[in-house]
mmCIF file with all atom_site columns, C-alpha atoms in Angstrom:
data_model
loop_
_atom_site.group_PDB
_atom_site.id
_atom_site.type_symbol
_atom_site.label_atom_id
_atom_site.label_alt_id
_atom_site.label_comp_id
_atom_site.label_asym_id
_atom_site.label_entity_id
_atom_site.label_seq_id
_atom_site.pdbx_PDB_ins_code
_atom_site.Cartn_x
_atom_site.Cartn_y
_atom_site.Cartn_z
_atom_site.occupancy
_atom_site.B_iso_or_equiv
_atom_site.pdbx_formal_charge
_atom_site.auth_seq_id
_atom_site.auth_comp_id
_atom_site.auth_asym_id
_atom_site.auth_atom_id
_atom_site.pdbx_PDB_model_num
ATOM 1   C CA . MET A 1 1   ? 68.515  -132.387 29.650  1.00 44.00 ? 1   MET A CA 1
ATOM 2   C CA . SER A 1 2   ? 69.992  -134.357 31.971  1.00 47.00 ? 2   SER A CA 1
ATOM 3   C CA . PRO A 1 3   ? 70.193  -132.586 35.235  1.00 49.00 ? 3   PRO A CA 1
ATOM 4   C CA . ALA A 1 4   ? 74.491  -132.861 35.033  1.00 52.00 ? 4   ALA A CA 1
ATOM 5   C CA . ALA A 1 5   ? 73.131  -130.735 31.509  1.00 56.00 ? 5   ALA A CA 1
ATOM 6   C CA . ALA A 1 6   ? 71.295  -127.887 33.761  1.00 73.00 ? 6   ALA A CA 1
ATOM 7   C CA . ASP A 1 7   ? 74.548  -127.671 36.722  1.00 87.00 ? 7   ASP A CA 1
ATOM 8   C CA . PRO A 1 8   ? 75.645  -124.101 36.689  1.00 91.00 ? 8   PRO A CA 1
ATOM 9   C CA . ARG A 1 9   ? 78.518  -125.517 38.199  1.00 93.00 ? 9   ARG A CA 1
ATOM 10  C CA . ALA A 1 10  ? 78.606  -129.141 35.060  1.00 93.00 ? 10  ALA A CA 1
ATOM 11  C CA . GLU A 1 11  ? 78.905  -125.847 32.681  1.00 92.00 ? 11  GLU A CA 1
ATOM 12  C CA . ARG A 1 12  ? 81.510  -123.674 33.862  1.00 95.00 ? 12  ARG A CA 1
ATOM 13  C CA . THR A 1 13  ? 84.035  -126.511 34.564  1.00 96.00 ? 13  THR A CA 1
ATOM 14  C CA . ARG A 1 14  ? 83.135  -127.610 30.293  1.00 95.00 ? 14  ARG A CA 1
ATOM 15  C CA . ALA A 1 15  ? 83.748  -123.608 29.248  1.00 94.00 ? 15  ALA A CA 1
ATOM 16  C CA . GLY A 1 16  ? 87.099  -124.311 31.559  1.00 96.00 ? 16  GLY A CA 1
ATOM 17  C CA . LEU A 1 17  ? 88.400  -126.908 29.663  1.00 96.00 ? 17  LEU A CA 1
ATOM 18  C CA . ARG A 1 18  ? 87.263  -125.970 26.261  1.00 93.00 ? 18  ARG A CA 1
ATOM 19  C CA . ALA A 1 19  ? 89.264  -122.509 26.994  1.00 92.00 ? 19  ALA A CA 1
ATOM 20  C CA . ALA A 1 20  ? 92.292  -124.351 28.661  1.00 95.00 ? 20  ALA A CA 1
ATOM 21  C CA . LEU A 1 21  ? 91.865  -126.699 25.221  1.00 92.00 ? 21  LEU A CA 1
ATOM 22  C CA . LEU A 1 22  ? 91.563  -123.508 23.062  1.00 85.00 ? 22  LEU A CA 1
ATOM 23  C CA . ALA A 1 23  ? 94.856  -122.215 25.083  1.00 87.00 ? 23  ALA A CA 1
ATOM 24  C CA . GLU A 1 24  ? 96.414  -125.245 24.513  1.00 89.00 ? 24  GLU A CA 1
ATOM 25  C CA . CYS A 1 25  ? 95.406  -124.772 20.726  1.00 84.00 ? 25  CYS A CA 1
ATOM 26  C CA . ALA A 1 26  ? 97.592  -121.644 20.203  1.00 78.00 ? 26  ALA A CA 1
ATOM 27  C CA . GLU A 1 27  ? 100.520 -123.013 21.074  1.00 85.00 ? 27  GLU A CA 1
ATOM 28  C CA . ARG A 1 28  ? 100.718 -126.278 19.812  1.00 84.00 ? 28  ARG A CA 1
ATOM 29  C CA . PRO A 1 29  ? 98.406  -128.522 17.016  1.00 82.00 ? 29  PRO A CA 1
ATOM 30  C CA . LEU A 1 30  ? 95.270  -130.032 18.754  1.00 85.00 ? 30  LEU A CA 1
ATOM 31  C CA . ASP A 1 31  ? 96.970  -133.663 17.342  1.00 86.00 ? 31  ASP A CA 1
ATOM 32  C CA . GLN A 1 32  ? 99.719  -132.503 19.949  1.00 92.00 ? 32  GLN A CA 1
ATOM 33  C CA . VAL A 1 33  ? 97.745  -132.016 23.360  1.00 93.00 ? 33  VAL A CA 1
ATOM 34  C CA . SER A 1 34  ? 97.055  -134.509 25.315  1.00 96.00 ? 34  SER A CA 1
ATOM 35  C CA . VAL A 1 35  ? 94.337  -134.574 28.170  1.00 97.00 ? 35  VAL A CA 1
ATOM 36  C CA . SER A 1 36  ? 96.852  -133.508 30.960  1.00 97.00 ? 36  SER A CA 1
ATOM 37  C CA . ALA A 1 37  ? 97.306  -130.809 29.175  1.00 97.00 ? 37  ALA A CA 1
ATOM 38  C CA . VAL A 1 38  ? 94.345  -129.203 28.943  1.00 97.00 ? 38  VAL A CA 1
ATOM 39  C CA . VAL A 1 39  ? 93.537  -130.312 32.747  1.00 98.00 ? 39  VAL A CA 1
ATOM 40  C CA . ARG A 1 40  ? 95.761  -128.940 34.336  1.00 98.00 ? 40  ARG A CA 1
ATOM 41  C CA . ARG A 1 41  ? 95.671  -125.844 32.057  1.00 98.00 ? 41  ARG A CA 1
ATOM 42  C CA . ALA A 1 42  ? 91.406  -126.207 33.441  1.00 97.00 ? 42  ALA A CA 1
ATOM 43  C CA . GLY A 1 43  ? 92.611  -126.867 36.208  1.00 97.00 ? 43  GLY A CA 1
ATOM 44  C CA . VAL A 1 44  ? 90.867  -129.965 37.036  1.00 97.00 ? 44  VAL A CA 1
ATOM 45  C CA . GLY A 1 45  ? 91.518  -133.575 37.097  1.00 96.00 ? 45  GLY A CA 1
ATOM 46  C CA . ARG A 1 46  ? 91.470  -136.029 34.463  1.00 97.00 ? 46  ARG A CA 1
ATOM 47  C CA . ALA A 1 47  ? 88.303  -138.110 36.265  1.00 97.00 ? 47  ALA A CA 1
ATOM 48  C CA . THR A 1 48  ? 86.501  -134.177 35.761  1.00 96.00 ? 48  THR A CA 1
ATOM 49  C CA . PHE A 1 49  ? 86.832  -134.290 32.218  1.00 97.00 ? 49  PHE A CA 1
ATOM 50  C CA . TYR A 1 50  ? 86.388  -138.130 31.217  1.00 97.00 ? 50  TYR A CA 1
ATOM 51  C CA . LEU A 1 51  ? 82.677  -137.032 33.413  1.00 96.00 ? 51  LEU A CA 1
ATOM 52  C CA . HIS A 1 52  ? 82.541  -134.873 30.406  1.00 96.00 ? 52  HIS A CA 1
ATOM 53  C CA . TYR A 1 53  ? 84.086  -135.687 26.940  1.00 97.00 ? 53  TYR A CA 1
ATOM 54  C CA . GLN A 1 54  ? 85.114  -139.292 26.084  1.00 96.00 ? 54  GLN A CA 1
ATOM 55  C CA . ASP A 1 55  ? 88.083  -137.458 24.210  1.00 95.00 ? 55  ASP A CA 1
ATOM 56  C CA . LEU A 1 56  ? 89.789  -134.612 23.022  1.00 93.00 ? 56  LEU A CA 1
ATOM 57  C CA . GLN A 1 57  ? 87.822  -134.993 19.860  1.00 89.00 ? 57  GLN A CA 1
ATOM 58  C CA . ALA A 1 58  ? 84.796  -134.597 21.562  1.00 92.00 ? 58  ALA A CA 1
ATOM 59  C CA . LEU A 1 59  ? 85.856  -131.844 23.590  1.00 94.00 ? 59  LEU A CA 1
ATOM 60  C CA . ALA A 1 60  ? 87.281  -129.524 20.247  1.00 89.00 ? 60  ALA A CA 1
ATOM 61  C CA . VAL A 1 61  ? 84.084  -129.844 18.987  1.00 86.00 ? 61  VAL A CA 1
ATOM 62  C CA . ASP A 1 62  ? 82.339  -128.227 21.980  1.00 90.00 ? 62  ASP A CA 1
ATOM 63  C CA . ALA A 1 63  ? 84.435  -126.328 22.318  1.00 86.00 ? 63  ALA A CA 1
ATOM 64  C CA . CYS A 1 64  ? 83.965  -124.907 18.362  1.00 83.00 ? 64  CYS A CA 1
ATOM 65  C CA . ALA A 1 65  ? 80.183  -125.159 19.480  1.00 85.00 ? 65  ALA A CA 1
ATOM 66  C CA . GLU A 1 66  ? 80.456  -121.651 18.791  1.00 84.00 ? 66  GLU A CA 1
ATOM 67  C CA . VAL A 1 67  ? 81.499  -122.345 15.016  1.00 86.00 ? 67  VAL A CA 1
ATOM 68  C CA . VAL A 1 68  ? 78.577  -123.208 13.639  1.00 89.00 ? 68  VAL A CA 1
ATOM 69  C CA . ARG A 1 69  ? 76.864  -121.323 15.345  1.00 89.00 ? 69  ARG A CA 1
ATOM 70  C CA . ALA A 1 70  ? 78.277  -117.746 13.646  1.00 91.00 ? 70  ALA A CA 1
ATOM 71  C CA . ALA A 1 71  ? 78.701  -119.336 10.522  1.00 92.00 ? 71  ALA A CA 1
ATOM 72  C CA . ASN A 1 72  ? 74.898  -119.949 10.952  1.00 89.00 ? 72  ASN A CA 1
ATOM 73  C CA . ASP A 1 73  ? 74.251  -116.727 11.781  1.00 91.00 ? 73  ASP A CA 1
ATOM 74  C CA . ALA A 1 74  ? 76.415  -115.174 9.622   1.00 91.00 ? 74  ALA A CA 1
ATOM 75  C CA . LEU A 1 75  ? 74.909  -117.170 7.268   1.00 88.00 ? 75  LEU A CA 1
ATOM 76  C CA . HIS A 1 76  ? 71.872  -115.653 7.615   1.00 87.00 ? 76  HIS A CA 1
ATOM 77  C CA . ALA A 1 77  ? 72.682  -112.080 8.859   1.00 85.00 ? 77  ALA A CA 1
ATOM 78  C CA . TRP A 1 78  ? 71.004  -110.450 5.674   1.00 78.00 ? 78  TRP A CA 1
ATOM 79  C CA . ARG A 1 79  ? 67.055  -108.920 5.054   1.00 77.00 ? 79  ARG A CA 1
ATOM 80  C CA . GLY A 1 80  ? 65.366  -108.411 2.206   1.00 77.00 ? 80  GLY A CA 1
ATOM 81  C CA . ILE A 1 81  ? 66.019  -108.643 -1.399  1.00 82.00 ? 81  ILE A CA 1
ATOM 82  C CA . PRO A 1 82  ? 70.263  -109.852 -1.184  1.00 84.00 ? 82  PRO A CA 1
ATOM 83  C CA . ASP A 1 83  ? 72.734  -107.790 -2.346  1.00 87.00 ? 83  ASP A CA 1
ATOM 84  C CA . PRO A 1 84  ? 75.166  -110.288 -4.841  1.00 89.00 ? 84  PRO A CA 1
ATOM 85  C CA . ALA A 1 85  ? 77.962  -108.174 -4.443  1.00 90.00 ? 85  ALA A CA 1
ATOM 86  C CA . ALA A 1 86  ? 77.862  -107.028 -0.754  1.00 91.00 ? 86  ALA A CA 1
ATOM 87  C CA . PRO A 1 87  ? 77.857  -110.606 1.552   1.00 92.00 ? 87  PRO A CA 1
ATOM 88  C CA . PRO A 1 88  ? 76.752  -109.040 4.946   1.00 91.00 ? 88  PRO A CA 1
ATOM 89  C CA . SER A 1 89  ? 79.680  -107.680 6.863   1.00 92.00 ? 89  SER A CA 1
ATOM 90  C CA . GLU A 1 90  ? 78.685  -110.374 9.482   1.00 93.00 ? 90  GLU A CA 1
ATOM 91  C CA . LEU A 1 91  ? 80.605  -112.940 6.948   1.00 94.00 ? 91  LEU A CA 1
ATOM 92  C CA . ALA A 1 92  ? 83.863  -111.158 6.614   1.00 94.00 ? 92  ALA A CA 1
ATOM 93  C CA . GLU A 1 93  ? 84.008  -111.295 10.686  1.00 95.00 ? 93  GLU A CA 1
ATOM 94  C CA . PHE A 1 94  ? 83.966  -114.882 10.326  1.00 95.00 ? 94  PHE A CA 1
ATOM 95  C CA . PHE A 1 95  ? 85.912  -115.187 8.488   1.00 96.00 ? 95  PHE A CA 1
ATOM 96  C CA . GLY A 1 96  ? 88.507  -113.284 9.967   1.00 95.00 ? 96  GLY A CA 1
ATOM 97  C CA . GLU A 1 97  ? 88.103  -115.368 13.293  1.00 92.00 ? 97  GLU A CA 1
ATOM 98  C CA . VAL A 1 98  ? 88.171  -118.677 11.827  1.00 93.00 ? 98  VAL A CA 1
ATOM 99  C CA . ARG A 1 99  ? 90.415  -118.124 10.502  1.00 92.00 ? 99  ARG A CA 1
ATOM 100 C CA . GLU A 1 100 ? 92.642  -116.567 14.034  1.00 88.00 ? 100 GLU A CA 1
ATOM 101 C CA . GLN A 1 101 ? 92.172  -120.074 15.074  1.00 84.00 ? 101 GLN A CA 1
ATOM 102 C CA . ALA A 1 102 ? 92.852  -121.927 11.857  1.00 88.00 ? 102 ALA A CA 1
ATOM 103 C CA . GLY A 1 103 ? 95.002  -124.959 13.683  1.00 85.00 ? 103 GLY A CA 1
ATOM 104 C CA . LEU A 1 104 ? 92.105  -125.935 15.523  1.00 83.00 ? 104 LEU A CA 1
ATOM 105 C CA . HIS A 1 105 ? 89.143  -125.345 12.956  1.00 87.00 ? 105 HIS A CA 1
ATOM 106 C CA . ARG A 1 106 ? 91.674  -127.603 10.124  1.00 89.00 ? 106 ARG A CA 1
ATOM 107 C CA . SER A 1 107 ? 91.967  -130.275 12.231  1.00 85.00 ? 107 SER A CA 1
ATOM 108 C CA . LEU A 1 108 ? 88.000  -130.958 13.099  1.00 85.00 ? 108 LEU A CA 1
ATOM 109 C CA . LEU A 1 109 ? 87.233  -129.003 9.047   1.00 89.00 ? 109 LEU A CA 1
ATOM 110 C CA . HIS A 1 110 ? 88.771  -131.521 6.838   1.00 90.00 ? 110 HIS A CA 1
ATOM 111 C CA . PRO A 1 111 ? 89.845  -130.580 3.563   1.00 93.00 ? 111 PRO A CA 1
ATOM 112 C CA . GLY A 1 112 ? 86.244  -131.103 1.480   1.00 93.00 ? 112 GLY A CA 1
ATOM 113 C CA . GLY A 1 113 ? 84.487  -131.030 5.004   1.00 94.00 ? 113 GLY A CA 1
ATOM 114 C CA . THR A 1 114 ? 84.573  -133.766 6.190   1.00 91.00 ? 114 THR A CA 1
ATOM 115 C CA . GLY A 1 115 ? 85.498  -134.529 9.412   1.00 88.00 ? 115 GLY A CA 1
ATOM 116 C CA . PRO A 1 116 ? 83.315  -133.620 13.317  1.00 86.00 ? 116 PRO A CA 1
ATOM 117 C CA . LEU A 1 117 ? 83.101  -130.508 12.787  1.00 88.00 ? 117 LEU A CA 1
ATOM 118 C CA . GLY A 1 118 ? 82.363  -130.015 9.018   1.00 91.00 ? 118 GLY A CA 1
ATOM 119 C CA . GLU A 1 119 ? 79.387  -133.203 10.028  1.00 90.00 ? 119 GLU A CA 1
ATOM 120 C CA . LEU A 1 120 ? 77.982  -130.336 12.759  1.00 90.00 ? 120 LEU A CA 1
ATOM 121 C CA . LEU A 1 121 ? 78.198  -128.287 10.591  1.00 93.00 ? 121 LEU A CA 1
ATOM 122 C CA . ASN A 1 122 ? 76.386  -129.028 7.626   1.00 94.00 ? 122 ASN A CA 1
ATOM 123 C CA . LEU A 1 123 ? 74.047  -131.135 9.212   1.00 93.00 ? 123 LEU A CA 1
ATOM 124 C CA . GLU A 1 124 ? 73.114  -127.689 11.469  1.00 93.00 ? 124 GLU A CA 1
ATOM 125 C CA . LEU A 1 125 ? 73.766  -125.301 8.308   1.00 94.00 ? 125 LEU A CA 1
ATOM 126 C CA . ARG A 1 126 ? 71.273  -127.862 6.466   1.00 95.00 ? 126 ARG A CA 1
ATOM 127 C CA . GLU A 1 127 ? 69.024  -128.028 9.549   1.00 95.00 ? 127 GLU A CA 1
ATOM 128 C CA . ARG A 1 128 ? 68.362  -123.228 9.586   1.00 93.00 ? 128 ARG A CA 1
ATOM 129 C CA . SER A 1 129 ? 68.110  -123.308 5.241   1.00 92.00 ? 129 SER A CA 1
ATOM 130 C CA . ARG A 1 130 ? 65.984  -125.581 5.019   1.00 94.00 ? 130 ARG A CA 1
ATOM 131 C CA . THR A 1 131 ? 62.844  -124.396 8.061   1.00 94.00 ? 131 THR A CA 1
ATOM 132 C CA . GLU A 1 132 ? 64.279  -120.367 6.766   1.00 90.00 ? 132 GLU A CA 1
ATOM 133 C CA . ARG A 1 133 ? 62.924  -121.422 3.059   1.00 89.00 ? 133 ARG A CA 1
ATOM 134 C CA . ALA A 1 134 ? 59.954  -124.014 4.449   1.00 92.00 ? 134 ALA A CA 1
ATOM 135 C CA . ARG A 1 135 ? 58.921  -120.969 6.091   1.00 91.00 ? 135 ARG A CA 1
ATOM 136 C CA . ALA A 1 136 ? 59.829  -117.873 2.620   1.00 86.00 ? 136 ALA A CA 1
ATOM 137 C CA . GLY A 1 137 ? 57.610  -120.383 0.810   1.00 89.00 ? 137 GLY A CA 1
ATOM 138 C CA . ALA A 1 138 ? 60.769  -120.937 -1.614  1.00 89.00 ? 138 ALA A CA 1
ATOM 139 C CA . PRO A 1 139 ? 61.053  -123.716 -4.071  1.00 90.00 ? 139 PRO A CA 1
ATOM 140 C CA . HIS A 1 140 ? 62.371  -126.920 -2.664  1.00 92.00 ? 140 HIS A CA 1
ATOM 141 C CA . PRO A 1 141 ? 63.895  -126.071 0.373   1.00 93.00 ? 141 PRO A CA 1
ATOM 142 C CA . GLY A 1 142 ? 64.961  -129.804 1.256   1.00 94.00 ? 142 GLY A CA 1
ATOM 143 C CA . VAL A 1 143 ? 67.550  -129.530 -1.628  1.00 94.00 ? 143 VAL A CA 1
ATOM 144 C CA . VAL A 1 144 ? 68.401  -126.261 -2.093  1.00 93.00 ? 144 VAL A CA 1
ATOM 145 C CA . ALA A 1 145 ? 69.300  -126.406 2.050   1.00 94.00 ? 145 ALA A CA 1
ATOM 146 C CA . ALA A 1 146 ? 71.249  -128.814 1.647   1.00 95.00 ? 146 ALA A CA 1
ATOM 147 C CA . ALA A 1 147 ? 72.958  -127.652 -1.984  1.00 95.00 ? 147 ALA A CA 1
ATOM 148 C CA . VAL A 1 148 ? 74.482  -124.021 0.449   1.00 94.00 ? 148 VAL A CA 1
ATOM 149 C CA . ALA A 1 149 ? 75.370  -126.186 3.380   1.00 95.00 ? 149 ALA A CA 1
ATOM 150 C CA . GLY A 1 150 ? 78.055  -128.979 1.864   1.00 96.00 ? 150 GLY A CA 1
ATOM 151 C CA . ALA A 1 151 ? 79.199  -125.926 -0.840  1.00 96.00 ? 151 ALA A CA 1
ATOM 152 C CA . PHE A 1 152 ? 79.329  -123.638 2.764   1.00 96.00 ? 152 PHE A CA 1
ATOM 153 C CA . THR A 1 153 ? 81.329  -126.428 4.846   1.00 96.00 ? 153 THR A CA 1
ATOM 154 C CA . ALA A 1 154 ? 83.428  -128.225 1.765   1.00 96.00 ? 154 ALA A CA 1
ATOM 155 C CA . LEU A 1 155 ? 84.351  -123.922 0.971   1.00 96.00 ? 155 LEU A CA 1
ATOM 156 C CA . LEU A 1 156 ? 85.496  -123.684 4.383   1.00 97.00 ? 156 LEU A CA 1
ATOM 157 C CA . ALA A 1 157 ? 86.794  -126.227 5.033   1.00 96.00 ? 157 ALA A CA 1
ATOM 158 C CA . ASP A 1 158 ? 88.929  -125.970 1.263   1.00 96.00 ? 158 ASP A CA 1
ATOM 159 C CA . TRP A 1 159 ? 90.021  -122.107 2.690   1.00 97.00 ? 159 TRP A CA 1
ATOM 160 C CA . LEU A 1 160 ? 91.416  -122.985 5.346   1.00 95.00 ? 160 LEU A CA 1
ATOM 161 C CA . HIS A 1 161 ? 93.565  -125.735 4.287   1.00 95.00 ? 161 HIS A CA 1
ATOM 162 C CA . SER A 1 162 ? 94.532  -123.685 1.044   1.00 96.00 ? 162 SER A CA 1
ATOM 163 C CA . PRO A 1 163 ? 98.856  -122.609 1.466   1.00 95.00 ? 163 PRO A CA 1
ATOM 164 C CA . GLU A 1 164 ? 97.764  -119.384 0.378   1.00 95.00 ? 164 GLU A CA 1
ATOM 165 C CA . PRO A 1 165 ? 94.497  -118.442 1.739   1.00 95.00 ? 165 PRO A CA 1
ATOM 166 C CA . ALA A 1 166 ? 92.019  -115.282 0.091   1.00 96.00 ? 166 ALA A CA 1
ATOM 167 C CA . ALA A 1 167 ? 92.280  -112.022 3.111   1.00 97.00 ? 167 ALA A CA 1
ATOM 168 C CA . PRO A 1 168 ? 88.616  -113.268 4.970   1.00 96.00 ? 168 PRO A CA 1
ATOM 169 C CA . PRO A 1 169 ? 86.729  -110.729 2.828   1.00 96.00 ? 169 PRO A CA 1
ATOM 170 C CA . VAL A 1 170 ? 87.834  -112.029 -0.659  1.00 96.00 ? 170 VAL A CA 1
ATOM 171 C CA . VAL A 1 171 ? 86.608  -115.324 0.936   1.00 97.00 ? 171 VAL A CA 1
ATOM 172 C CA . ALA A 1 172 ? 83.428  -113.501 2.311   1.00 96.00 ? 172 ALA A CA 1
ATOM 173 C CA . GLY A 1 173 ? 82.266  -111.874 -1.271  1.00 96.00 ? 173 GLY A CA 1
ATOM 174 C CA . GLN A 1 174 ? 83.176  -115.760 -3.494  1.00 96.00 ? 174 GLN A CA 1
ATOM 175 C CA . VAL A 1 175 ? 80.563  -117.940 -1.144  1.00 95.00 ? 175 VAL A CA 1
ATOM 176 C CA . TRP A 1 176 ? 78.484  -115.300 -0.999  1.00 95.00 ? 176 TRP A CA 1
ATOM 177 C CA . ARG A 1 177 ? 77.647  -114.431 -4.638  1.00 95.00 ? 177 ARG A CA 1
ATOM 178 C CA . LEU A 1 178 ? 77.375  -118.680 -4.700  1.00 94.00 ? 178 LEU A CA 1
ATOM 179 C CA . LEU A 1 179 ? 75.256  -119.587 -2.383  1.00 92.00 ? 179 LEU A CA 1
ATOM 180 C CA . ILE A 1 180 ? 73.117  -116.493 -3.101  1.00 92.00 ? 180 ILE A CA 1
ATOM 181 C CA . SER A 1 181 ? 73.305  -118.520 -6.936  1.00 92.00 ? 181 SER A CA 1
ATOM 182 C CA . LEU A 1 182 ? 71.962  -121.670 -5.422  1.00 90.00 ? 182 LEU A CA 1
ATOM 183 C CA . HIS A 1 183 ? 68.971  -120.187 -3.741  1.00 86.00 ? 183 HIS A CA 1
ATOM 184 C CA . ARG A 1 184 ? 68.688  -117.826 -7.197  1.00 86.00 ? 184 ARG A CA 1
ATOM 185 C CA . THR A 1 185 ? 68.830  -121.420 -9.155  1.00 83.00 ? 185 THR A CA 1
ATOM 186 C CA . PRO A 1 186 ? 65.921  -122.634 -10.696 1.00 80.00 ? 186 PRO A CA 1
ATOM 187 C CA . PHE A 1 187 ? 64.469  -126.194 -10.641 1.00 72.00 ? 187 PHE A CA 1
ATOM 188 C CA . PRO A 1 188 ? 61.507  -127.265 -12.303 1.00 68.00 ? 188 PRO A CA 1
#
């Protein structure tokens, strides 16, 4: 960890910049937000911004990192044998929270699951799924983890970009059933 990363002042500055970006994006799409607007709202200078972030996209990915953590937690909230008819309540809550900042997420998570948020989400979901499958002794942890991460990331992206997205509980149920079927797919 770099000294700047361990410094609480640096973390407060990054938190302020993340909050400023989210506030700006609540008013306009990310591609219409400027560094000037973010630093003005955060009460810091441009040099401070560039000390912490390469550009607005890097800040936006950092601001959305909470989405990645929340997705991971929502998908792994169940214990015991998963019931296809009862997705974890955390999953529907996750979709509801994502919908609240859909504009920002759409600008970073493109249809099909590409884009900087898509790459981060896929990578972290795949790693956690692989680790948990391996820990449980389930077969083919890498293959199933890749399928689960890819499917979830693409479904989330397509839901965000849909002109008429399903309600969060509905999409949570659809995603949940698909992911369970991926985990239950028999391999030779």
